[in-house]
Coordinates of C-alpha atoms in Angstrom, one line a residue:
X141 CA 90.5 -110.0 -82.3
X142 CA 92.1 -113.1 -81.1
X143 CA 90.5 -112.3 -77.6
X144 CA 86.8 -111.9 -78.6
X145 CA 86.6 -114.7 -81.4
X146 CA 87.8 -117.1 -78.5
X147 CA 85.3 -116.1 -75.9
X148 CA 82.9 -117.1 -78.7
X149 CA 84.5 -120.2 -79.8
X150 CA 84.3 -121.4 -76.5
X151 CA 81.2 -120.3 -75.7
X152 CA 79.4 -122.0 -78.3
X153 CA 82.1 -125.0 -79.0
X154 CA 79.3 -127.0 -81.0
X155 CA 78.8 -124.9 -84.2
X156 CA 75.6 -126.8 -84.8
X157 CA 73.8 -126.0 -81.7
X158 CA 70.0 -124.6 -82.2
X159 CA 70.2 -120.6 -80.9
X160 CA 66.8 -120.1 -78.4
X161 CA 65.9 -116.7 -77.5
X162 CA 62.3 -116.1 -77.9
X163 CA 61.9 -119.4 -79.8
X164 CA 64.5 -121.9 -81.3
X165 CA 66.4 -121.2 -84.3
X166 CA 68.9 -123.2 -86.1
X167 CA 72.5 -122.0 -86.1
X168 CA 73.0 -121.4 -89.6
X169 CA 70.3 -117.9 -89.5
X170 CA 72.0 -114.6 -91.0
X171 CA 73.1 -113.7 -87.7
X172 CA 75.6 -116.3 -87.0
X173 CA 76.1 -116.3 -90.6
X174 CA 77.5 -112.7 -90.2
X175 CA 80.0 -114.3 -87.4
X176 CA 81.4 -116.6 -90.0
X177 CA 82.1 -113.9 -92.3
X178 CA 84.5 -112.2 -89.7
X179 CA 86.0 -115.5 -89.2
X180 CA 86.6 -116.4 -92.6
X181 CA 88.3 -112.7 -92.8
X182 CA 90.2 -113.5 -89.8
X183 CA 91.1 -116.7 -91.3
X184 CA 92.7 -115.1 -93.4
X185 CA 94.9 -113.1 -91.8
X186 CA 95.6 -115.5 -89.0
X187 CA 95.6 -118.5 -90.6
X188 CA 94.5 -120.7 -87.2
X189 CA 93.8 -124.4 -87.9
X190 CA 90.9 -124.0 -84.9
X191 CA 89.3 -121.4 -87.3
X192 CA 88.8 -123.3 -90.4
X193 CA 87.5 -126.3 -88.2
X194 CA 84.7 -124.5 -86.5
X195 CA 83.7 -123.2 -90.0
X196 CA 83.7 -127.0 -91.5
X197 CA 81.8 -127.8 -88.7
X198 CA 79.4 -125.6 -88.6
X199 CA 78.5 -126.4 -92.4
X200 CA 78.9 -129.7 -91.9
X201 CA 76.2 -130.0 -88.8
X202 CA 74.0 -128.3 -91.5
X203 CA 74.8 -130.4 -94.3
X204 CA 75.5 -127.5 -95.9
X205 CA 72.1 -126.4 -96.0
X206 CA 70.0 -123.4 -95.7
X207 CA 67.4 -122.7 -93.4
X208 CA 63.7 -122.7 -95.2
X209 CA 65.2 -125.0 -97.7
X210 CA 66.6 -124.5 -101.7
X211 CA 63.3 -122.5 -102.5
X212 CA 63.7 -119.7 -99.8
X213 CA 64.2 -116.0 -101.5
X214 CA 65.2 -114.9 -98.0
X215 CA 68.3 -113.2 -98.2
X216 CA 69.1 -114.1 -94.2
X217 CA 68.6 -117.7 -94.9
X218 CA 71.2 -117.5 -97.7
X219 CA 74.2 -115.3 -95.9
X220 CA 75.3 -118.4 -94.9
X221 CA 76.1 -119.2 -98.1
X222 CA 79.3 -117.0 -98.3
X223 CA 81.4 -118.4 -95.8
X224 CA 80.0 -122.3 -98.0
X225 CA 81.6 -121.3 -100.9
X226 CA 84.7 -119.6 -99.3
X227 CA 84.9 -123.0 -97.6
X228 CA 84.6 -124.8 -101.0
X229 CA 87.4 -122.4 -102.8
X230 CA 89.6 -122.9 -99.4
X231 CA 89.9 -127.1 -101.0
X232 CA 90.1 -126.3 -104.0
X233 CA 86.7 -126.6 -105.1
X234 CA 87.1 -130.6 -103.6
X235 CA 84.0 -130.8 -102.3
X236 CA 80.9 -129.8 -104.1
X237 CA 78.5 -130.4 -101.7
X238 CA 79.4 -127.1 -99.9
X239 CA 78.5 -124.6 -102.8
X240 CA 75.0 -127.3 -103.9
X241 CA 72.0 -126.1 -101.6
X242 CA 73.3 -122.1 -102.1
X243 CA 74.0 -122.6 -105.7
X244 CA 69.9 -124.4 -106.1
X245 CA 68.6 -121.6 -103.7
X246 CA 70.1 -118.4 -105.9
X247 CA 68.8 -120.4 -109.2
X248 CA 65.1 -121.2 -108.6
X249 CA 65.3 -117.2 -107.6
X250 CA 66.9 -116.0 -110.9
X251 CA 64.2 -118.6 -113.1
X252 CA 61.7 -116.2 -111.6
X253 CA 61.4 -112.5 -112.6
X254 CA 60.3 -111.8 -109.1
X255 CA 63.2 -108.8 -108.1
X256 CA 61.8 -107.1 -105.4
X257 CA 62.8 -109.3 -102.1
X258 CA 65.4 -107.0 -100.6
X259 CA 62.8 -104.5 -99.1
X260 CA 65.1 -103.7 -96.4
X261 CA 68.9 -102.8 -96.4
X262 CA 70.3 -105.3 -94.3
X263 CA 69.3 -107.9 -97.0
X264 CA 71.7 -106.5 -99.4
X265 CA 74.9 -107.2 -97.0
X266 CA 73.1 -111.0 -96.5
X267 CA 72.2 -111.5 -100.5
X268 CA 74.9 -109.4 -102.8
X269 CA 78.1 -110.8 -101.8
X270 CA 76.3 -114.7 -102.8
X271 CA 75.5 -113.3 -106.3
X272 CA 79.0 -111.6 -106.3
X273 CA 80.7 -114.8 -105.8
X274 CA 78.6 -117.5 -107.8
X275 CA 79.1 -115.1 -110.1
X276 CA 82.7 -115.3 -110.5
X277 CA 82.8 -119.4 -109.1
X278 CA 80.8 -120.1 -112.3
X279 CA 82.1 -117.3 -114.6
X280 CA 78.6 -116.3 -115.2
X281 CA 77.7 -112.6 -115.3
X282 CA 74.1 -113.5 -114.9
X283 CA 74.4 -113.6 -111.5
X284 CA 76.1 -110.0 -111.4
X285 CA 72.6 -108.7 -113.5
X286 CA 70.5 -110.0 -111.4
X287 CA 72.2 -108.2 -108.3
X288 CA 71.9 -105.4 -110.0
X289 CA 68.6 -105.5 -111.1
X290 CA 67.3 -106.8 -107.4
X291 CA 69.6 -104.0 -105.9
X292 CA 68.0 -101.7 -108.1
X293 CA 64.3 -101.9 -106.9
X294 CA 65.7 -101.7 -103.6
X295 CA 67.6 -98.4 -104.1
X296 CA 65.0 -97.0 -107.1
X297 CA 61.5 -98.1 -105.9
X298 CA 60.8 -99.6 -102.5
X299 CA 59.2 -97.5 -100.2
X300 CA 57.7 -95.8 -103.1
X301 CA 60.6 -94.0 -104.0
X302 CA 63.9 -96.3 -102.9
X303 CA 65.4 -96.3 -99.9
X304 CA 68.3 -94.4 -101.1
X305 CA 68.3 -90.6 -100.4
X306 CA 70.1 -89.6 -103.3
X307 CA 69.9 -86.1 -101.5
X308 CA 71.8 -87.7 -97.9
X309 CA 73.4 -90.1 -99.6
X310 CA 71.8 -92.4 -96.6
X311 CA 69.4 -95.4 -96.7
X312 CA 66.1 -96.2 -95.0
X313 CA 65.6 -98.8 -93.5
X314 CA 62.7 -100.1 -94.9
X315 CA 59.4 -98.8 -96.2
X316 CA 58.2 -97.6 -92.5
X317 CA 61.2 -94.9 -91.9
X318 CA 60.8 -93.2 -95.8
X319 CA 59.5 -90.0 -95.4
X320 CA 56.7 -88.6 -93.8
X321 CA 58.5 -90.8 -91.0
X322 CA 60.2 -88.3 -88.8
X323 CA 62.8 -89.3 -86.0
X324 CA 62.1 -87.5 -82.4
X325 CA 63.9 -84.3 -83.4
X326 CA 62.2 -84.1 -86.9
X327 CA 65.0 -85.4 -89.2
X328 CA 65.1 -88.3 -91.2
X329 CA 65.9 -91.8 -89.6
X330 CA 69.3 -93.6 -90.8
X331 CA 69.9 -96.3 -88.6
X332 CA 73.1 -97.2 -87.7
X333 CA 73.9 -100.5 -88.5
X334 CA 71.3 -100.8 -91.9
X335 CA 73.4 -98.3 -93.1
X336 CA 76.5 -100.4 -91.7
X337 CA 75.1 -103.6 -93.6
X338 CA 74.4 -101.2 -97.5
X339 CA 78.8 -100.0 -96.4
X340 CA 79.7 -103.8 -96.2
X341 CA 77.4 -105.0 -99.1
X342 CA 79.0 -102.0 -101.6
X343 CA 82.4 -102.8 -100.4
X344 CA 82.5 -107.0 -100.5
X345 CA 80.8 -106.0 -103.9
X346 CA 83.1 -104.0 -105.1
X347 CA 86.1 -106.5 -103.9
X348 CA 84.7 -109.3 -105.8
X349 CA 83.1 -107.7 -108.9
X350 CA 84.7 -107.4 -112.2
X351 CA 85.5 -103.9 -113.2
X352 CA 83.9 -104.5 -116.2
X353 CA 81.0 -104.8 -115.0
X354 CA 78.2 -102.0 -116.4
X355 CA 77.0 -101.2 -112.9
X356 CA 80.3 -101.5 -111.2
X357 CA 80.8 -97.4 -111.4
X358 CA 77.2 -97.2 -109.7
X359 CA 78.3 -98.8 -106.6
X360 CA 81.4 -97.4 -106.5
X361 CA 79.8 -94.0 -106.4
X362 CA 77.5 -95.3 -103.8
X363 CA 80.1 -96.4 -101.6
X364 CA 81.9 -93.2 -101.8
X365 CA 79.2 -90.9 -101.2
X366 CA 77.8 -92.8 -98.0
X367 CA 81.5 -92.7 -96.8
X368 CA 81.4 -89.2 -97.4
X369 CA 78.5 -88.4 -95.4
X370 CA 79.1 -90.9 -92.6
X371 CA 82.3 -89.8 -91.7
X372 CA 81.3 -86.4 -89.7
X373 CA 78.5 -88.0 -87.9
X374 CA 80.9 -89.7 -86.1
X375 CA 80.7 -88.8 -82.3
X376 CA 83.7 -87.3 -80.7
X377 CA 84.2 -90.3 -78.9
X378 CA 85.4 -92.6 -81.5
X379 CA 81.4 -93.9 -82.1
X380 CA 78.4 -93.3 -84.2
X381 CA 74.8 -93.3 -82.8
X382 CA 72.2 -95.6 -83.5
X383 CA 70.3 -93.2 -85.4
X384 CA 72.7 -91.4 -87.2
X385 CA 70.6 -87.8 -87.3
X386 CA 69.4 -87.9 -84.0
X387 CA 71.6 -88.2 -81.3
X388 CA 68.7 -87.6 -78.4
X389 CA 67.1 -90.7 -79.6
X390 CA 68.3 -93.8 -77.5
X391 CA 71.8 -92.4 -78.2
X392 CA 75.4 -93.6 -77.1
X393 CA 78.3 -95.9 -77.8
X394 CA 77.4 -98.9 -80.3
X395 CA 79.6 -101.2 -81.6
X396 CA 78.1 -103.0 -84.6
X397 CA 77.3 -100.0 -86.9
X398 CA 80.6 -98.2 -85.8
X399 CA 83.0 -101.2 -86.6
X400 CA 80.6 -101.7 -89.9
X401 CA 81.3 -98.2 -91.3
X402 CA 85.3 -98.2 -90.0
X403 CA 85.2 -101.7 -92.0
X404 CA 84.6 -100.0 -95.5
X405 CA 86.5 -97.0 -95.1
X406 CA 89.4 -99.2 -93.9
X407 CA 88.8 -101.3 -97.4
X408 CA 88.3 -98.2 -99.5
X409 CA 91.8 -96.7 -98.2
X410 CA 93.4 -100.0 -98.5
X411 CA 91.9 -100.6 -102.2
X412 CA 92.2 -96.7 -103.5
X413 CA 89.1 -95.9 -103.5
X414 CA 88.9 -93.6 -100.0
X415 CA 91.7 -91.0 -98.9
X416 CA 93.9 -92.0 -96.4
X417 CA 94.5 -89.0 -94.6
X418 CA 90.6 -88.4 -94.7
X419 CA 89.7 -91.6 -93.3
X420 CA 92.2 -92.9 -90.9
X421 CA 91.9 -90.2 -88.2
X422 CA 88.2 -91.8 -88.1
X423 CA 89.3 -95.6 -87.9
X424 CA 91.9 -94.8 -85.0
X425 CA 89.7 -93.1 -83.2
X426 CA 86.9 -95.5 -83.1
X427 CA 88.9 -98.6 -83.4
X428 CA 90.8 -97.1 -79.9
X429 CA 87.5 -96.2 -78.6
X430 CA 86.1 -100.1 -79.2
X431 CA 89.3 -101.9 -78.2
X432 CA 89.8 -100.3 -75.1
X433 CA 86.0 -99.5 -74.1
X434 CA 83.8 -102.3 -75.0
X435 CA 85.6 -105.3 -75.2
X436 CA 85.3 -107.2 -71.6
X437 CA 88.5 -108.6 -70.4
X438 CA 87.2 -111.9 -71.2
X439 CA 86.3 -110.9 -74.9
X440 CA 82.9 -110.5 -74.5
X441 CA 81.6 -107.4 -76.2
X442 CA 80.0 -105.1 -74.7
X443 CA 77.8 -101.9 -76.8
X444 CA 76.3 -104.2 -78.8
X445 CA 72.7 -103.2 -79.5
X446 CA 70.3 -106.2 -80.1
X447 CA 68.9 -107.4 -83.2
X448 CA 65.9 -105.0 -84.6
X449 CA 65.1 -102.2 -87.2
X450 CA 65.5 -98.8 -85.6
X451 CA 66.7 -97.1 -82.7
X452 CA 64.9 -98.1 -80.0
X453 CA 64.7 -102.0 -80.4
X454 CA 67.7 -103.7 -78.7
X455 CA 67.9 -101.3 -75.6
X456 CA 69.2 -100.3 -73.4
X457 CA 72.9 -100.8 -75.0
X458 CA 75.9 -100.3 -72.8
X459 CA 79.4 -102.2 -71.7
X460 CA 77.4 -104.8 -69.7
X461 CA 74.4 -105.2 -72.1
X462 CA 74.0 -108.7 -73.6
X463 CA 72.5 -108.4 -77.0
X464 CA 69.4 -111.1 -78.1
X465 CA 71.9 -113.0 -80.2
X466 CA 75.7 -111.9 -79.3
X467 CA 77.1 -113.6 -82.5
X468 CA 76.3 -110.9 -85.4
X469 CA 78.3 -107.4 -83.3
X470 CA 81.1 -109.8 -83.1
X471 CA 81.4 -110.7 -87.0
X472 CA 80.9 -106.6 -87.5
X473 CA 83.8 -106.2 -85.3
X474 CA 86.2 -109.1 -86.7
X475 CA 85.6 -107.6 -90.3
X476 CA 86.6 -104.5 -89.0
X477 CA 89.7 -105.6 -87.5
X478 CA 90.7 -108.0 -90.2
X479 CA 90.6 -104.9 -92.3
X480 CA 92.1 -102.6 -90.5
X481 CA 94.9 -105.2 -90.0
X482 CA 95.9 -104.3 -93.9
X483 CA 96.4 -101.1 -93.1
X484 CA 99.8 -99.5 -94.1

């Protein structure tokens, strides 16, 4: 863990530097804003001075801003607002600026009755943990209805019928891969890491939310019954396939969805909620596999598959691949650590 956050650390030593791939993009989009959530867990566990200052830098060369501004309903432009208000409770709530711009964005979306803006999976990873933990900063379960009720029409009614298969116990991506939408060998397509980002959103959900909370049972069940029907389409070697139904389609070793998924069983043993004897046999092995096969001797990750929607966007994906953006596998794979750091 130590290994690959520094790589990136010293890679990108100003936090506030724009990110240009196929155009510029400020530094504070949902994919670094997945990084900081693995350092803010590593933080945590290895409490590095260098850590907390390249997270107050990085919010402070944004002014603690979003990108799009207080009125965006964009769930990527507001993951960044986790690590803001872990950085605000880390002083003791000292300095309110942090928590401002997130708090303003979340509010001018819960005035409206608009709850449809998570049409696809990832957004729930990016959006719910925000609600979860305004929620309990301001001690006001609105914020925890309104999750529910946005998480809802995800899960009930986009794509016509949710993006749930209450049969698979699997998510869609988005509208486009609901049935009739076949994969190449006729099954359905789950895709990897969007099923990675619904594991991470149910477990940091479940973390943070009060147990009396009327939907809190929901997710739990959620969370349990996509762990139960991720854990034998794991590959033999340690890894699951980018489309989890169809290993002929662009298949092969990919890091981001594999650490996602070994991240929430890890925190479902370590909180109760996932057998331990079930469970770990799968974390070992794919942990192993991703510690000894795709991280570079310099800490660069390798098996990373770039940023998309489906299978075949991000290829090709092996050790020496270099994703579009390489900050987002690397947050996947420090929250997997972190976690599995806990492990007794």
């Amino acid at each position: 863990l130590r290994l690959t956050n520094r790589y990136f650390m010293n890679k990108w030593p100003d936090a506030g530097k724009t990110i240009f791939t196929n155009i510029e993009r400020p530094s504070n989009i949902w994919t670094r804003a997945v990084y900081y959530e693995g350092l803010m867990a590593l933080y945590q566990t290895d409490k590095q001075q260098a850590y907390y200052d390249y997270a107050l830098q990085w919010g402070e060369k944004h002014k603690w801003g979003l990108r799009g501004g207080i009125k965006t309903r964009n769930a990527d432009n507001q993951c960044c607002g986790q690590t803001y208000i872990d950085m605000y409770l880390l002083d003791n709530k000292q300095h309110p600026e942090r928590v401002r711009d997130i708090k303003a964005s979340i509010d001018s979306m819960m005035s409206a009755s608009k709850i449809d803006d998570w049409s696809w999976v990832d957004a729930l990873q990016m959006g719910m943990p925000v609600f979860v933990k305004l929620g309990n900063l301001y001690n006001d379960t609105s914020y925890f209805r309104r999750m529910y009720e946005m998480y809802a029409f995800t899960k009930y009614k986009h794509g016509g019928k949710g993006l749930f298969n209450q049969t698979e116990k699997l998510w869609w991506r988005d509208k486009d891969f609901v049935p009739p939408y076949k994969e190449p060998n006729g099954d359905d397509c789950y895709w990897s890491r969007g099923n990675g980002w619904v594991v991470a959103a149910l477990a940091k959900t479940l973390e943070a939310l009060p147990k009396t909370d009327p939907h809190y049972n929901e997710y739990l069940q959620d969370f349990k019954d996509m762990c139960a029907a991720l854990l034998p389409l794991q590959r033999t070697d340690g890894y699951w396939n980018v489309s989890l139904n169809d290993p002929g389609h662009f298949g092969g070793k990919e890091v981001s969805g594999t650490s996602l998924f070994i991240y929430g069983f890890a925190w479902g043993i370590n909180n109760g909620i996932l057998d331990k004897q079930t469970y770990k046999p799968a974390i070992a092995k794919a942990w192993n596999a991703m510690s000894k096969e795709a991280v570079h001797p310099n800490g660069k990750l390798g098996y990373v598959q770039g940023t998309g929607k489906e299978p075949k966007d991000g290829q090709p994906v092996n050790y020496d691949s270099t994703p579009d953006f390489e900050d987002y596998g690397l947050g996947c794979f420090l929250l997997a650590g972190t976690e599995i750091y806990k492990l007794k």
